[in-house]
Coordinates of C-alpha atoms in Angstrom, one line a residue:
M335 CA 5.8 27.9 -11.9
S336 CA 6.5 25.6 -8.9
K337 CA 9.9 24.0 -9.1
R338 CA 8.9 20.7 -7.5
V339 CA 8.9 17.4 -9.5
L340 CA 7.4 14.2 -8.1
F341 CA 8.7 10.9 -9.7
S342 CA 6.6 7.8 -9.2
V343 CA 8.7 4.6 -9.2
N344 CA 7.2 1.1 -9.1
H345 CA 10.1 -1.1 -10.3
P346 CA 13.9 -1.0 -10.1
A347 CA 14.1 -0.3 -13.9
Q348 CA 12.2 2.9 -13.3
V349 CA 14.9 4.2 -10.9
H350 CA 17.3 4.0 -13.8
L351 CA 14.9 5.6 -16.1
F352 CA 14.3 8.7 -14.0
K353 CA 17.5 9.0 -11.8
Q354 CA 19.6 11.3 -14.0
A355 CA 16.7 13.6 -14.8
A356 CA 16.0 14.0 -11.0
Q357 CA 19.7 14.7 -10.4
E358 CA 19.9 17.3 -13.2
L359 CA 16.8 19.0 -12.0
E360 CA 18.1 19.1 -8.4
A361 CA 21.3 20.8 -9.8
E362 CA 19.2 23.4 -11.5
G363 CA 17.4 24.3 -8.2
F364 CA 14.3 22.1 -8.5
E365 CA 13.1 20.1 -5.5
T366 CA 12.5 16.5 -6.4
L367 CA 10.9 13.6 -4.5
V368 CA 10.4 9.9 -5.5
A369 CA 7.2 8.1 -4.5
A370 CA 8.5 4.5 -4.4
R371 CA 7.1 1.0 -4.4
E372 CA 9.2 -1.5 -2.5
K373 CA 10.0 -4.1 -5.0
E374 CA 13.3 -6.1 -5.3
M375 CA 16.2 -3.6 -4.9
T376 CA 14.2 -0.5 -5.7
L377 CA 14.9 1.2 -2.4
D378 CA 18.6 0.2 -2.5
L379 CA 19.0 1.8 -5.9
L380 CA 17.3 5.0 -4.8
S381 CA 19.6 5.2 -1.8
A382 CA 22.7 4.5 -3.9
E383 CA 21.8 7.3 -6.2
G384 CA 21.2 9.7 -3.3
L385 CA 17.5 10.4 -4.3
D386 CA 15.0 11.5 -1.7
Y387 CA 12.1 9.1 -1.6
A388 CA 9.0 8.1 0.4
T389 CA 7.8 4.5 0.3
L390 CA 4.1 4.0 -0.6
T391 CA 3.5 0.3 -0.8
T392 CA 5.3 -3.1 -0.9
E393 CA 5.1 -5.5 -3.8
S394 CA 2.1 -7.9 -3.6
D395 CA 1.4 -11.3 -5.1
G396 CA -1.8 -12.4 -6.8
L397 CA -4.4 -10.5 -8.8
V398 CA -6.6 -9.6 -5.8
E399 CA -3.6 -8.5 -3.8
L400 CA -2.2 -6.5 -6.6
T401 CA -5.5 -4.7 -7.2
A402 CA -5.7 -3.8 -3.5
E403 CA -2.1 -2.6 -3.6
L404 CA -2.9 -0.4 -6.6
A405 CA -5.8 1.3 -4.8
K406 CA -3.6 1.8 -1.7
R407 CA -0.8 3.2 -3.8
E408 CA -3.1 5.7 -5.5
R409 CA -4.5 6.9 -2.2
R410 CA -1.1 7.3 -0.6
L411 CA 0.3 9.0 -3.7
Y412 CA -2.5 11.5 -3.6
N413 CA -1.8 12.3 0.1
L414 CA 2.0 12.6 -0.6
A415 CA 1.5 14.8 -3.7
R416 CA -1.0 17.0 -2.0
E417 CA 1.6 17.8 0.7
F418 CA 4.5 18.1 -1.7
D419 CA 2.6 20.2 -4.3
P420 CA 4.5 19.3 -7.5
S421 CA 4.1 21.1 -10.8
V422 CA 4.5 17.8 -12.6
I423 CA 4.3 14.1 -11.8
V424 CA 6.6 11.9 -13.9
A425 CA 6.0 8.2 -14.1
R426 CA 5.6 5.1 -16.2
L427 CA 2.0 4.9 -17.5
A428 CA 0.0 3.8 -14.5
P429 CA -3.4 4.8 -13.0
P430 CA -2.2 6.3 -9.7
A431 CA 0.2 8.8 -11.3
V432 CA -2.3 10.2 -14.0
H433 CA -5.3 10.1 -11.6
V434 CA -3.5 11.9 -8.8
A435 CA -2.1 14.6 -11.2
T436 CA -5.6 15.2 -12.6
A437 CA -7.2 15.4 -9.2
L438 CA -4.6 17.9 -8.0
G439 CA -4.5 19.9 -11.2
C440 CA -0.8 19.4 -11.9
R441 CA 0.7 18.1 -15.1
N442 CA 1.7 14.5 -15.7
L443 CA 4.5 13.2 -18.0
V444 CA 4.5 9.5 -18.6
Y445 CA 6.6 6.9 -20.4
M446 CA 5.5 3.7 -21.9
D447 CA 7.3 1.1 -24.1
T448 CA 5.4 -2.0 -23.4
V449 CA 2.5 -3.7 -25.2
L450 CA 0.2 -5.1 -22.6
R451 CA -1.2 -8.6 -23.0
P452 CA -3.8 -10.0 -23.2
R453 CA -6.0 -7.6 -25.2
T454 CA -8.6 -7.3 -22.4
V455 CA -6.0 -6.2 -19.9
R456 CA -4.7 -3.6 -22.4
L457 CA -8.1 -2.1 -23.1
L458 CA -8.9 -1.9 -19.4
Y459 CA -5.6 -0.4 -18.5
H460 CA -5.6 2.2 -21.4
G461 CA -9.2 3.1 -20.5
L462 CA -8.1 3.9 -17.0
T463 CA -5.1 5.9 -18.0
L464 CA -4.9 7.5 -21.4
P465 CA -7.9 9.9 -21.0
F466 CA -5.9 11.5 -18.1
V467 CA -2.5 11.8 -19.8
D468 CA -1.0 15.2 -20.5
D469 CA 2.2 14.0 -22.2
I470 CA 3.2 10.5 -23.1
C471 CA 6.6 9.4 -24.5
S472 CA 7.0 6.1 -26.4
P473 CA 9.3 4.5 -29.0
P474 CA 8.6 4.5 -32.7
G475 CA 6.0 1.9 -33.7
L476 CA 4.2 2.2 -30.4
D477 CA 1.6 4.9 -30.8
F478 CA -0.9 5.8 -28.0
H479 CA -4.1 7.8 -28.6
V480 CA -4.2 10.4 -25.9
P481 CA -7.6 12.2 -26.1
F482 CA -6.6 15.4 -24.3
G483 CA -2.8 15.3 -24.3
R484 CA 0.2 15.1 -26.5
S485 CA 2.3 12.2 -27.7
H486 CA 6.1 12.3 -28.1
T487 CA 8.2 9.8 -29.9
V488 CA 11.5 8.9 -28.3
G489 CA 13.9 6.1 -28.9
F490 CA 14.9 3.3 -26.5
Q491 CA 13.9 4.5 -23.0
E492 CA 17.0 2.6 -21.7
L493 CA 19.1 5.4 -23.3
A494 CA 17.9 7.7 -20.4
Y495 CA 20.8 6.0 -18.5
L496 CA 22.8 4.0 -21.0
H497 CA 23.4 6.7 -23.6
P498 CA 27.2 7.2 -24.0
D499 CA 26.9 10.7 -22.6
R500 CA 25.2 9.2 -19.5
F501 CA 27.1 5.9 -18.8
N502 CA 30.8 5.4 -18.4
P503 CA 31.6 1.7 -17.7
D504 CA 34.4 1.1 -15.2
P505 CA 36.1 -2.3 -14.9
E506 CA 37.6 -1.4 -11.5
R507 CA 34.1 -1.2 -10.0
L508 CA 33.7 -4.9 -10.9
R509 CA 37.1 -5.9 -9.7
A510 CA 36.3 -4.3 -6.3
H511 CA 33.4 -6.8 -6.0
G512 CA 35.2 -10.0 -7.1
V513 CA 34.4 -10.0 -10.8
N514 CA 37.1 -10.2 -13.4
P515 CA 35.9 -8.1 -16.4
D516 CA 38.6 -9.7 -18.6
A517 CA 37.3 -13.2 -18.0
T518 CA 34.6 -14.9 -20.1
Y519 CA 31.3 -14.6 -18.3
T520 CA 27.5 -14.6 -18.9
V521 CA 24.8 -12.7 -17.1
V522 CA 21.5 -14.7 -16.7
R523 CA 18.3 -12.9 -15.7
L524 CA 15.3 -14.8 -14.4
A525 CA 12.1 -12.8 -14.4
G526 CA 9.1 -13.2 -12.1
W527 CA 6.3 -13.2 -14.6
D528 CA 3.7 -12.2 -11.9
A529 CA 3.0 -8.5 -12.9
Y530 CA -0.4 -7.5 -14.3
H531 CA 1.1 -7.1 -17.8
D532 CA 2.5 -10.7 -17.7
I533 CA -0.9 -12.4 -17.4
G534 CA -0.9 -15.6 -19.6
E535 CA 2.9 -15.3 -20.3
K536 CA 5.8 -17.3 -19.1
G537 CA 9.6 -17.4 -19.2
L538 CA 12.1 -20.3 -18.9
D539 CA 10.9 -23.5 -17.4
A540 CA 12.9 -25.3 -14.7
A541 CA 14.4 -27.9 -17.1
S542 CA 15.5 -25.4 -19.7
R543 CA 16.9 -23.1 -17.0
S544 CA 19.0 -26.0 -15.6
Q545 CA 20.3 -27.0 -19.0
L546 CA 21.1 -23.4 -19.8
V547 CA 23.2 -22.8 -16.7
E548 CA 25.0 -26.1 -17.0
Q549 CA 26.1 -25.4 -20.6
L550 CA 27.1 -21.8 -19.9
C551 CA 29.2 -22.9 -17.0
D552 CA 31.3 -25.0 -19.4
Q553 CA 32.4 -21.8 -21.2
G554 CA 33.0 -19.4 -18.4
E555 CA 31.6 -17.8 -15.2
V556 CA 27.9 -17.4 -14.8
Y557 CA 26.2 -14.6 -12.7
I558 CA 22.4 -14.9 -12.1
T559 CA 20.1 -12.0 -11.2
C560 CA 16.6 -13.0 -10.2
E561 CA 13.3 -11.2 -9.8
G562 CA 12.3 -12.4 -6.4
E563 CA 14.2 -15.1 -4.5
L564 CA 16.9 -16.9 -6.3
P565 CA 16.3 -20.7 -6.4
S566 CA 18.6 -22.4 -3.9
E567 CA 20.3 -24.6 -6.4
Y568 CA 21.8 -21.4 -8.0
D569 CA 23.2 -19.9 -4.8
Q570 CA 26.8 -20.2 -6.1
Y571 CA 25.9 -18.0 -9.1
Q572 CA 24.4 -15.2 -7.0
L573 CA 25.6 -11.7 -8.1
T574 CA 28.5 -10.3 -6.1
V575 CA 28.1 -6.8 -7.4
P576 CA 25.6 -4.4 -5.9
P577 CA 22.5 -3.6 -7.9
H578 CA 23.6 -0.2 -9.0
L579 CA 26.6 -1.7 -10.8
V580 CA 24.6 -4.2 -12.9
H581 CA 25.1 -2.2 -16.1
D582 CA 28.9 -2.4 -15.6
L583 CA 28.5 -6.1 -15.3
L584 CA 26.4 -6.2 -18.5
Y585 CA 28.8 -4.1 -20.5
F586 CA 31.9 -6.3 -19.8
A587 CA 29.9 -9.5 -20.2
D588 CA 30.5 -11.8 -23.2
L589 CA 26.8 -12.7 -23.3
Y590 CA 23.4 -12.0 -21.7
V591 CA 20.7 -14.7 -21.6
G592 CA 17.3 -14.4 -19.8
D593 CA 13.6 -14.3 -19.9
S594 CA 13.0 -10.7 -18.9
Q595 CA 12.0 -7.8 -21.2
T596 CA 14.2 -4.9 -20.1
M597 CA 17.6 -6.4 -19.4
P598 CA 18.1 -7.9 -23.0
T599 CA 17.6 -4.4 -24.4
E600 CA 20.0 -3.0 -21.9
A601 CA 22.6 -5.6 -22.9
A602 CA 22.2 -5.0 -26.6
L603 CA 22.5 -1.3 -26.2
L604 CA 25.7 -1.8 -24.3
G605 CA 27.1 -3.9 -27.2
T606 CA 26.7 -7.3 -25.4
P607 CA 25.1 -10.0 -27.5
A608 CA 21.7 -10.8 -25.9
V609 CA 19.4 -13.9 -26.0
R610 CA 15.8 -13.3 -24.9
I611 CA 13.6 -16.3 -24.1
N612 CA 9.9 -16.0 -23.2
S613 CA 6.4 -16.7 -24.6
V614 CA 5.9 -13.0 -25.6
V615 CA 8.2 -13.6 -28.5
G616 CA 6.3 -13.9 -31.8
D617 CA 5.0 -12.2 -34.9
N618 CA 3.6 -9.3 -32.9
D619 CA 6.8 -8.6 -30.9
M620 CA 7.5 -5.0 -29.9
H621 CA 9.4 -2.6 -32.1
N622 CA 12.4 -2.2 -29.9
F623 CA 13.1 -6.0 -30.0
L624 CA 12.5 -6.2 -33.7
E625 CA 15.0 -3.3 -34.3
L626 CA 17.7 -4.9 -32.2
E627 CA 17.1 -8.2 -33.9
R628 CA 17.4 -6.6 -37.3
R629 CA 20.8 -5.3 -36.2
E630 CA 21.8 -8.7 -34.8
L631 CA 22.4 -7.3 -31.4
L632 CA 19.6 -9.4 -29.8
Y633 CA 18.0 -12.8 -30.6
S634 CA 14.6 -13.7 -29.3
Y635 CA 13.1 -17.1 -28.9
A636 CA 10.0 -18.7 -27.5
D637 CA 11.7 -22.1 -27.5
G638 CA 14.3 -22.8 -24.8
K639 CA 16.4 -25.3 -26.8
A640 CA 16.8 -22.9 -29.7
A641 CA 17.8 -20.2 -27.3
I642 CA 20.5 -22.4 -25.6
D643 CA 21.9 -23.3 -29.0
R644 CA 22.2 -19.6 -30.0
A645 CA 23.9 -18.9 -26.7
D646 CA 26.5 -21.5 -27.4
S647 CA 27.2 -20.2 -30.9
L648 CA 27.5 -16.6 -29.6
L649 CA 30.0 -17.6 -27.0
A650 CA 32.0 -19.3 -29.7
D651 CA 32.0 -16.2 -31.9
D652 CA 35.3 -14.5 -31.5
D653 CA 34.5 -11.4 -33.6
E654 CA 33.9 -9.2 -30.5
E655 CA 34.4 -5.9 -32.3
R656 CA 31.3 -6.3 -34.5
W657 CA 29.0 -5.9 -31.6
E658 CA 30.6 -2.6 -30.7
R659 CA 30.5 -1.4 -34.3
E660 CA 26.8 -2.2 -34.6
R661 CA 26.1 -0.6 -31.3
E662 CA 27.9 2.6 -32.4
R663 CA 25.8 2.7 -35.6
L664 CA 22.6 2.3 -33.6
L665 CA 23.5 5.0 -31.0
A666 CA 24.4 7.5 -33.7
Q667 CA 20.7 7.5 -34.7
Q668 CA 19.4 7.9 -31.1
R669 CA 18.8 10.8 -28.9
D670 CA 19.6 11.4 -25.2
V671 CA 16.3 10.4 -23.6
T672 CA 17.1 12.2 -20.3
E673 CA 17.9 15.4 -22.1
H674 CA 14.5 15.3 -23.7
M675 CA 12.8 14.4 -20.4
V676 CA 14.4 17.3 -18.6
E677 CA 13.4 19.7 -21.4
L678 CA 9.8 18.5 -21.2
I679 CA 9.7 18.9 -17.4
R680 CA 11.4 22.3 -17.5
T681 CA 9.4 23.9 -20.4
G682 CA 6.1 22.0 -20.2
G683 CA 6.7 20.5 -23.6

């Protein structure tokens, strides 16, 4: 079997998802390569992790531009994969990865933990991808019908890099970049809401955002991370730590608040109380959020005012140990996602 593995990365979060698997495989004698999309700090993260990569496309705005970029990415991924000759392509569920793997006759291994909205987008996307999937990994409660492949149930995909065996927080790394890990501080995340799976959804409006930051500042430091360009009025809250240390920042934070989907899960899995605010929240919310809410590690709101009130009450709660106790109970029931990923790559499932 060829010992070459191609990882396809379209978003910074996917660097974290795959980085340790790539590094372990390299240590075992595999040759790995990352096909990257230039979006936010993706390339910076790849460089910080010492991963070999080739840039395929740069993030586009607008539905027409995104569609054109997707076609370009598939064509360039095909050319790259044909030259690299991998035995498996590993990616989040996306048309380019599964189409190219099928065209070249190599296996694909994909991960998916997102319910796409609206329903028409979901049906189209699944129709373009699932018939070509060889192996798909998803959390409990999110089952995909793969006509010719296999489905695997894994826990929180963020545990590929935040499992205690994988992540060791270090307060000195924060101090080196001007953050006092012993001080009270909140991490705020502002998402872009312009991806194909965000159609019809939205996050914090400008008024709620301003009120949130103002109230959080009354109780400690605030650090804002933004998908895209940070609004100029928040320049003073710009992160001082490099992107690859954001999980250290989350771990030592007293609170996370934001309208993104991935970072609240990361915060909760690190034992940091998390408040999530966006229009996706509702009766049909995804399993991972419902599980974390059940354990009171995360609180989700569609309404900005209710979320701000919750943030205030969480910062006033001085029982810090209960978050760590609940985190430990949760992690005791979860597996190391990277360990499982490497096993699937190495053995073919």
